[in-house]
């Protein structure tokens, strides 16, 4: 019995000490208060006194004086041993206490040193001797060596590169333009020839090609003379044959049956006769017509003369159209009638030959600056093969009218050839002998002197401490601005958060140090904006941009492009609620980076000229780098959230998914608790939204706040569903019942840690109960103690272990949890039923909640909230007393929305109901 009392006393004391320790630690007195040692000493002294007091009370009657002396000796030995152990560990404790107290300064120092070290990497290996400065002393070569003269080598390679031949390529667009123009000219020629008609227009065996050409193109005077000569010849033939002339006019040359019809043969004008006997074409044509008259009838001759007259008219029309074409197009390729004198066969061959010649010439290429005579000779040489000799002048004129230079520089291939030629130039080596003077004292150090000194490692490299200190000062100022902004935002950073911000910030200059201009701006903006909000993200990006501008050699266009993508990501990331939206944001960041780079290059004038394609390529690469780093950020985000225990809106939305394993188990194993959880979440969300708290965090935290009830579902009334209460039928011990109720907190934490829930979510499990009293079982225990004086009721046995709410969000959930149960009890009392947590709040068969006034519900909730406030459950939550009334009103409004009035349907008689059914 005595041992049992001792164990019970010891358990009570341990519980008390544990609660005191947690309270002091929560308030920061153990680690932050300079009097923390005195608090620990007082706690130990109180514990020892209580143990001694217990032994003195229990052993006064049964233990002798010797026994009490022995206990005092043991007590003194334990105290001396504790003092020695405390002395040995005091040094470590002091050190750890100092580091913990000054952890912010430690993190600040680490940030300044790391950022300065990465951004100022070029200041570590600066040369003391520089080009253009006077030499501090005469420096000679320590040994003989062959050293490359980089300046001469570069000069020779540039000369070879410039002298390398340019690579030309055929411009296909120019070829298409030339062929199109050539075809247009040929089409015009075909149209003119179509007006002139077919050629030859008569049988060449009767009229030769030359005679036909003469007859259709000769002047009218010659044509009239020719007709008169033919008429005279015909008259002479009639006299010989004894025929009577019908008429001495040339129009009498007609068929016998056409004597009364008007003659179609042109009448020669009455002019003085002209002698054309010296014109060979005239003589030949006259002879061929006279020969045709002899071999055929006068009728056929009349038809031939009529045909020649029509051909002459069409030939005149063709010449007129030719003159109009030359006037419109200002092209003189058809200024001569040579192409009309070509036969149809010759013209077809000429067109085909022109096309073939043009194709061969264009395939070989016409460079810019080619002398005109060389092009003419090339055209003549090609036409000799493909075009009839008579058509060569016309074809040559056509080709020369359309041919233009069609070769352009192939810059890429020319550059590659120049690079290959330059790479083939061996380096120019200069031999420096031992003891030879490199530079004399006071002389200016040239580039060649510097190369020689660099080769011999005589340039005296050193660390630029002054520049490093200036850079560290600038970084310290920037960090100070960040700390000031941090203290003025709602989000309170932990040390691990500051470490993550530092690591993400270091990624940007770290990549620049590796020589890559496409750095991690987009990933920095996305992650900082998603984790800590736009204010801190914009602050980091805004402070990093000017520091990198003064400490790195990176182009300003690249810095502005990257910073633009980071700013966009920081500003928008936390507003998004899915990974898909973040992926789209990555595309927007990519377009922003590429666009800013291109705009900056246009503004400074580098996007014009021969390097425009380089600017476009760089803009595209910046866009791709922004998209790539955004993809990397999206991939790293879940891992960083777990490692650094972060909660983002997207992660909270994922945790609130009812298909999560814990929530599915909660709905299946404890349906009453799950319904209670949903109602509490509705109340808490409404209050959090009105008070400007983190609604997503409240929603997710509320869904998990009672998961510990799954360890014993029937131990809670909402899961009993009207069945027997095991606390009344089986346990019948308020202390054990209280332990079961309290255990849902510890078991809930075990489940939360097992499923790797964030600390912010885990905080809802103990803090929503705080250190509240389990009133029902505490009252039962007091009644039992009144009946049995041997029983002692300690309030600590019936209080939750805490801690009390440490944030506004957990404080709201505590109030919502208590008020939901009270509102359900109020509803049940109004309907005359037993209050069952988790039952349907609007089940059919209840009376309407209109029987319960809003004022009554509001008064009850205000009383509950006042009790929580007076019990000091909300002192650390950040909620104010004025907000208590506001929260109560919000809960009542939500409750009214769930329990609105319904239409009272008329009751039907049983008989009528049966008939209707």
PDB file of C-alpha atoms in Angstrom, residues 409-585:
ATOM      1  CA  UNK A 409      27.874  35.221 -98.856  1.00  0.00           C
ATOM      2  CA  UNK A 410      27.454  32.084 -96.737  1.00  0.00           C
ATOM      3  CA  UNK A 411      28.478  33.763 -93.469  1.00  0.00           C
ATOM      4  CA  UNK A 412      28.329  30.613 -91.376  1.00  0.00           C
ATOM      5  CA  UNK A 413      30.499  28.562 -93.728  1.00  0.00           C
ATOM      6  CA  UNK A 414      32.825  31.512 -94.309  1.00  0.00           C
ATOM      7  CA  UNK A 415      33.263  31.927 -90.560  1.00  0.00           C
ATOM      8  CA  UNK A 416      33.959  28.233 -90.133  1.00  0.00           C
ATOM      9  CA  UNK A 417      36.556  28.307 -92.895  1.00  0.00           C
ATOM     10  CA  UNK A 418      38.156  31.376 -91.339  1.00  0.00           C
ATOM     11  CA  UNK A 419      38.250  29.682 -87.951  1.00  0.00           C
ATOM     12  CA  UNK A 420      39.794  26.558 -89.439  1.00  0.00           C
ATOM     13  CA  UNK A 421      42.374  28.645 -91.254  1.00  0.00           C
ATOM     14  CA  UNK A 422      43.148  30.601 -88.067  1.00  0.00           C
ATOM     15  CA  UNK A 423      43.385  27.406 -86.030  1.00  0.00           C
ATOM     16  CA  UNK A 424      45.964  26.102 -88.454  1.00  0.00           C
ATOM     17  CA  UNK A 425      48.311  28.979 -87.697  1.00  0.00           C
ATOM     18  CA  UNK A 426      50.918  27.825 -85.151  1.00  0.00           C
ATOM     19  CA  UNK A 427      51.517  30.022 -82.100  1.00  0.00           C
ATOM     20  CA  UNK A 428      54.339  32.533 -82.295  1.00  0.00           C
ATOM     21  CA  UNK A 429      56.907  31.512 -79.658  1.00  0.00           C
ATOM     22  CA  UNK A 430      59.541  33.862 -78.241  1.00  0.00           C
ATOM     23  CA  UNK A 431      62.578  32.456 -76.480  1.00  0.00           C
ATOM     24  CA  UNK A 432      63.482  34.134 -73.179  1.00  0.00           C
ATOM     25  CA  UNK A 433      66.906  33.255 -71.814  1.00  0.00           C
ATOM     26  CA  UNK A 434      67.855  32.941 -68.190  1.00  0.00           C
ATOM     27  CA  UNK A 435      68.833  36.253 -66.651  1.00  0.00           C
ATOM     28  CA  UNK A 436      67.277  38.286 -69.449  1.00  0.00           C
ATOM     29  CA  UNK A 437      65.585  41.461 -68.218  1.00  0.00           C
ATOM     30  CA  UNK A 438      61.816  41.219 -68.534  1.00  0.00           C
ATOM     31  CA  UNK A 439      61.034  44.744 -67.371  1.00  0.00           C
ATOM     32  CA  UNK A 440      63.166  47.439 -65.786  1.00  0.00           C
ATOM     33  CA  UNK A 441      62.299  49.349 -62.672  1.00  0.00           C
ATOM     34  CA  UNK A 442      59.987  52.296 -63.382  1.00  0.00           C
ATOM     35  CA  UNK A 443      59.073  51.157 -66.898  1.00  0.00           C
ATOM     36  CA  UNK A 444      55.450  50.595 -67.760  1.00  0.00           C
ATOM     37  CA  UNK A 445      54.429  46.956 -67.928  1.00  0.00           C
ATOM     38  CA  UNK A 446      53.294  46.044 -71.440  1.00  0.00           C
ATOM     39  CA  UNK A 447      50.991  43.211 -72.401  1.00  0.00           C
ATOM     40  CA  UNK A 448      53.987  41.145 -73.523  1.00  0.00           C
ATOM     41  CA  UNK A 449      55.793  41.817 -70.227  1.00  0.00           C
ATOM     42  CA  UNK A 450      52.687  40.709 -68.353  1.00  0.00           C
ATOM     43  CA  UNK A 451      52.492  37.456 -70.348  1.00  0.00           C
ATOM     44  CA  UNK A 452      56.126  36.694 -69.540  1.00  0.00           C
ATOM     45  CA  UNK A 453      55.627  37.494 -65.863  1.00  0.00           C
ATOM     46  CA  UNK A 454      52.497  35.341 -65.818  1.00  0.00           C
ATOM     47  CA  UNK A 455      54.456  32.457 -67.326  1.00  0.00           C
ATOM     48  CA  UNK A 456      57.121  32.734 -64.625  1.00  0.00           C
ATOM     49  CA  UNK A 457      54.477  33.276 -61.883  1.00  0.00           C
ATOM     50  CA  UNK A 458      55.991  36.646 -61.002  1.00  0.00           C
ATOM     51  CA  UNK A 459      52.854  38.806 -61.122  1.00  0.00           C
ATOM     52  CA  UNK A 460      52.327  38.590 -57.343  1.00  0.00           C
ATOM     53  CA  UNK A 461      48.676  37.639 -56.929  1.00  0.00           C
ATOM     54  CA  UNK A 462      46.918  38.799 -53.779  1.00  0.00           C
ATOM     55  CA  UNK A 463      43.502  39.078 -52.163  1.00  0.00           C
ATOM     56  CA  UNK A 464      41.785  42.438 -52.504  1.00  0.00           C
ATOM     57  CA  UNK A 465      40.688  42.739 -48.893  1.00  0.00           C
ATOM     58  CA  UNK A 466      39.493  46.282 -49.233  1.00  0.00           C
ATOM     59  CA  UNK A 467      37.205  45.442 -52.134  1.00  0.00           C
ATOM     60  CA  UNK A 468      35.954  42.367 -50.284  1.00  0.00           C
ATOM     61  CA  UNK A 469      35.110  44.454 -47.222  1.00  0.00           C
ATOM     62  CA  UNK A 470      33.213  46.949 -49.358  1.00  0.00           C
ATOM     63  CA  UNK A 471      31.259  44.117 -50.965  1.00  0.00           C
ATOM     64  CA  UNK A 472      30.569  42.599 -47.535  1.00  0.00           C
ATOM     65  CA  UNK A 473      29.282  45.971 -46.340  1.00  0.00           C
ATOM     66  CA  UNK A 474      26.895  46.240 -49.281  1.00  0.00           C
ATOM     67  CA  UNK A 475      25.675  42.689 -48.660  1.00  0.00           C
ATOM     68  CA  UNK A 476      25.215  43.407 -44.946  1.00  0.00           C
ATOM     69  CA  UNK A 477      23.080  46.445 -45.803  1.00  0.00           C
ATOM     70  CA  UNK A 478      20.978  44.331 -48.161  1.00  0.00           C
ATOM     71  CA  UNK A 479      20.527  41.652 -45.487  1.00  0.00           C
ATOM     72  CA  UNK A 480      19.554  44.365 -43.004  1.00  0.00           C
ATOM     73  CA  UNK A 481      16.851  45.541 -45.402  1.00  0.00           C
ATOM     74  CA  UNK A 482      15.644  41.944 -45.736  1.00  0.00           C
ATOM     75  CA  UNK A 483      15.481  41.568 -41.929  1.00  0.00           C
ATOM     76  CA  UNK A 484      13.511  44.810 -41.657  1.00  0.00           C
ATOM     77  CA  UNK A 485      11.043  43.597 -44.301  1.00  0.00           C
ATOM     78  CA  UNK A 486      10.811  40.216 -42.577  1.00  0.00           C
ATOM     79  CA  UNK A 487       9.764  41.821 -39.308  1.00  0.00           C
ATOM     80  CA  UNK A 488       7.016  43.773 -41.065  1.00  0.00           C
ATOM     81  CA  UNK A 489       5.354  40.819 -42.798  1.00  0.00           C
ATOM     82  CA  UNK A 490       2.878  38.408 -41.295  1.00  0.00           C
ATOM     83  CA  UNK A 491       4.996  35.327 -42.003  1.00  0.00           C
ATOM     84  CA  UNK A 492       7.497  34.614 -39.199  1.00  0.00           C
ATOM     85  CA  UNK A 493      10.637  32.919 -40.477  1.00  0.00           C
ATOM     86  CA  UNK A 494      12.322  30.113 -38.600  1.00  0.00           C
ATOM     87  CA  UNK A 495      16.048  29.544 -38.702  1.00  0.00           C
ATOM     88  CA  UNK A 496      15.587  26.747 -41.233  1.00  0.00           C
ATOM     89  CA  UNK A 497      13.587  29.158 -43.399  1.00  0.00           C
ATOM     90  CA  UNK A 498      16.400  31.701 -43.305  1.00  0.00           C
ATOM     91  CA  UNK A 499      18.826  28.938 -44.252  1.00  0.00           C
ATOM     92  CA  UNK A 500      16.681  27.965 -47.249  1.00  0.00           C
ATOM     93  CA  UNK A 501      16.412  31.589 -48.374  1.00  0.00           C
ATOM     94  CA  UNK A 502      20.204  31.839 -48.165  1.00  0.00           C
ATOM     95  CA  UNK A 503      20.735  28.652 -50.198  1.00  0.00           C
ATOM     96  CA  UNK A 504      18.300  29.739 -52.898  1.00  0.00           C
ATOM     97  CA  UNK A 505      19.919  33.179 -53.038  1.00  0.00           C
ATOM     98  CA  UNK A 506      23.382  31.649 -53.365  1.00  0.00           C
ATOM     99  CA  UNK A 507      22.248  29.636 -56.393  1.00  0.00           C
ATOM    100  CA  UNK A 508      22.157  32.743 -58.622  1.00  0.00           C
ATOM    101  CA  UNK A 509      25.742  33.998 -58.088  1.00  0.00           C
ATOM    102  CA  UNK A 510      26.887  30.386 -57.831  1.00  0.00           C
ATOM    103  CA  UNK A 511      25.812  29.658 -61.398  1.00  0.00           C
ATOM    104  CA  UNK A 512      27.351  32.940 -62.572  1.00  0.00           C
ATOM    105  CA  UNK A 513      30.621  31.885 -60.933  1.00  0.00           C
ATOM    106  CA  UNK A 514      30.572  28.761 -63.104  1.00  0.00           C
ATOM    107  CA  UNK A 515      30.486  31.011 -66.181  1.00  0.00           C
ATOM    108  CA  UNK A 516      26.847  30.481 -67.177  1.00  0.00           C
ATOM    109  CA  UNK A 517      24.757  33.600 -67.934  1.00  0.00           C
ATOM    110  CA  UNK A 518      21.523  31.588 -67.845  1.00  0.00           C
ATOM    111  CA  UNK A 519      21.221  31.561 -64.079  1.00  0.00           C
ATOM    112  CA  UNK A 520      18.506  30.466 -61.625  1.00  0.00           C
ATOM    113  CA  UNK A 521      16.415  33.654 -61.418  1.00  0.00           C
ATOM    114  CA  UNK A 522      13.175  31.934 -62.400  1.00  0.00           C
ATOM    115  CA  UNK A 523      13.653  29.104 -59.885  1.00  0.00           C
ATOM    116  CA  UNK A 524      14.521  31.624 -57.158  1.00  0.00           C
ATOM    117  CA  UNK A 525      11.389  33.671 -57.792  1.00  0.00           C
ATOM    118  CA  UNK A 526       9.088  30.662 -58.056  1.00  0.00           C
ATOM    119  CA  UNK A 527      10.297  28.980 -54.876  1.00  0.00           C
ATOM    120  CA  UNK A 528      10.557  32.097 -52.696  1.00  0.00           C
ATOM    121  CA  UNK A 529       7.191  33.386 -53.874  1.00  0.00           C
ATOM    122  CA  UNK A 530       5.549  30.017 -53.350  1.00  0.00           C
ATOM    123  CA  UNK A 531       7.111  29.371 -49.928  1.00  0.00           C
ATOM    124  CA  UNK A 532       7.175  32.812 -48.285  1.00  0.00           C
ATOM    125  CA  UNK A 533       4.975  35.123 -50.347  1.00  0.00           C
ATOM    126  CA  UNK A 534       5.597  37.949 -52.833  1.00  0.00           C
ATOM    127  CA  UNK A 535       7.015  40.483 -50.357  1.00  0.00           C
ATOM    128  CA  UNK A 536      10.044  38.452 -49.290  1.00  0.00           C
ATOM    129  CA  UNK A 537      10.578  37.095 -52.814  1.00  0.00           C
ATOM    130  CA  UNK A 538      10.576  40.563 -54.388  1.00  0.00           C
ATOM    131  CA  UNK A 539      12.887  41.814 -51.635  1.00  0.00           C
ATOM    132  CA  UNK A 540      15.474  39.106 -52.305  1.00  0.00           C
ATOM    133  CA  UNK A 541      15.371  39.578 -56.085  1.00  0.00           C
ATOM    134  CA  UNK A 542      15.432  43.370 -55.758  1.00  0.00           C
ATOM    135  CA  UNK A 543      18.455  43.322 -53.421  1.00  0.00           C
ATOM    136  CA  UNK A 544      20.328  40.707 -55.444  1.00  0.00           C
ATOM    137  CA  UNK A 545      20.094  42.576 -58.753  1.00  0.00           C
ATOM    138  CA  UNK A 546      22.188  45.691 -57.881  1.00  0.00           C
ATOM    139  CA  UNK A 547      24.739  43.645 -55.937  1.00  0.00           C
ATOM    140  CA  UNK A 548      25.359  41.370 -58.934  1.00  0.00           C
ATOM    141  CA  UNK A 549      25.473  44.405 -61.220  1.00  0.00           C
ATOM    142  CA  UNK A 550      28.429  45.861 -59.304  1.00  0.00           C
ATOM    143  CA  UNK A 551      30.204  42.622 -58.419  1.00  0.00           C
ATOM    144  CA  UNK A 552      30.008  40.556 -61.617  1.00  0.00           C
ATOM    145  CA  UNK A 553      30.953  41.091 -65.255  1.00  0.00           C
ATOM    146  CA  UNK A 554      27.639  39.746 -66.507  1.00  0.00           C
ATOM    147  CA  UNK A 555      25.891  41.830 -69.171  1.00  0.00           C
ATOM    148  CA  UNK A 556      23.206  44.176 -67.917  1.00  0.00           C
ATOM    149  CA  UNK A 557      20.719  42.806 -70.452  1.00  0.00           C
ATOM    150  CA  UNK A 558      21.172  39.299 -69.056  1.00  0.00           C
ATOM    151  CA  UNK A 559      20.800  40.545 -65.473  1.00  0.00           C
ATOM    152  CA  UNK A 560      17.641  42.505 -66.255  1.00  0.00           C
ATOM    153  CA  UNK A 561      16.136  39.584 -68.165  1.00  0.00           C
ATOM    154  CA  UNK A 562      16.786  37.148 -65.316  1.00  0.00           C
ATOM    155  CA  UNK A 563      15.576  39.567 -62.644  1.00  0.00           C
ATOM    156  CA  UNK A 564      12.396  40.201 -64.646  1.00  0.00           C
ATOM    157  CA  UNK A 565      11.596  36.492 -64.635  1.00  0.00           C
ATOM    158  CA  UNK A 566      12.351  36.259 -60.906  1.00  0.00           C
ATOM    159  CA  UNK A 567      10.107  39.223 -60.102  1.00  0.00           C
ATOM    160  CA  UNK A 568       7.216  37.742 -62.073  1.00  0.00           C
ATOM    161  CA  UNK A 569       7.592  34.383 -60.313  1.00  0.00           C
ATOM    162  CA  UNK A 570       7.816  35.969 -56.857  1.00  0.00           C
ATOM    163  CA  UNK A 571       4.737  38.117 -57.415  1.00  0.00           C
ATOM    164  CA  UNK A 572       2.387  35.438 -58.767  1.00  0.00           C
ATOM    165  CA  UNK A 573       3.571  32.073 -57.367  1.00  0.00           C
ATOM    166  CA  UNK A 574       1.703  32.119 -54.035  1.00  0.00           C
ATOM    167  CA  UNK A 575      -1.593  32.998 -55.730  1.00  0.00           C
ATOM    168  CA  UNK A 576      -1.613  29.732 -57.655  1.00  0.00           C
ATOM    169  CA  UNK A 577      -3.273  26.602 -56.319  1.00  0.00           C
ATOM    170  CA  UNK A 578      -2.041  23.781 -58.573  1.00  0.00           C
ATOM    171  CA  UNK A 579       1.121  22.479 -60.177  1.00  0.00           C
ATOM    172  CA  UNK A 580      -0.424  23.056 -63.624  1.00  0.00           C
ATOM    173  CA  UNK A 581      -0.798  26.754 -62.915  1.00  0.00           C
ATOM    174  CA  UNK A 582       2.835  26.888 -61.772  1.00  0.00           C
ATOM    175  CA  UNK A 583       3.853  25.193 -65.025  1.00  0.00           C
ATOM    176  CA  UNK A 584       2.004  27.869 -67.001  1.00  0.00           C
ATOM    177  CA  UNK A 585       3.733  30.482 -64.869  1.00  0.00           C
TER     178      UNK A 585
END
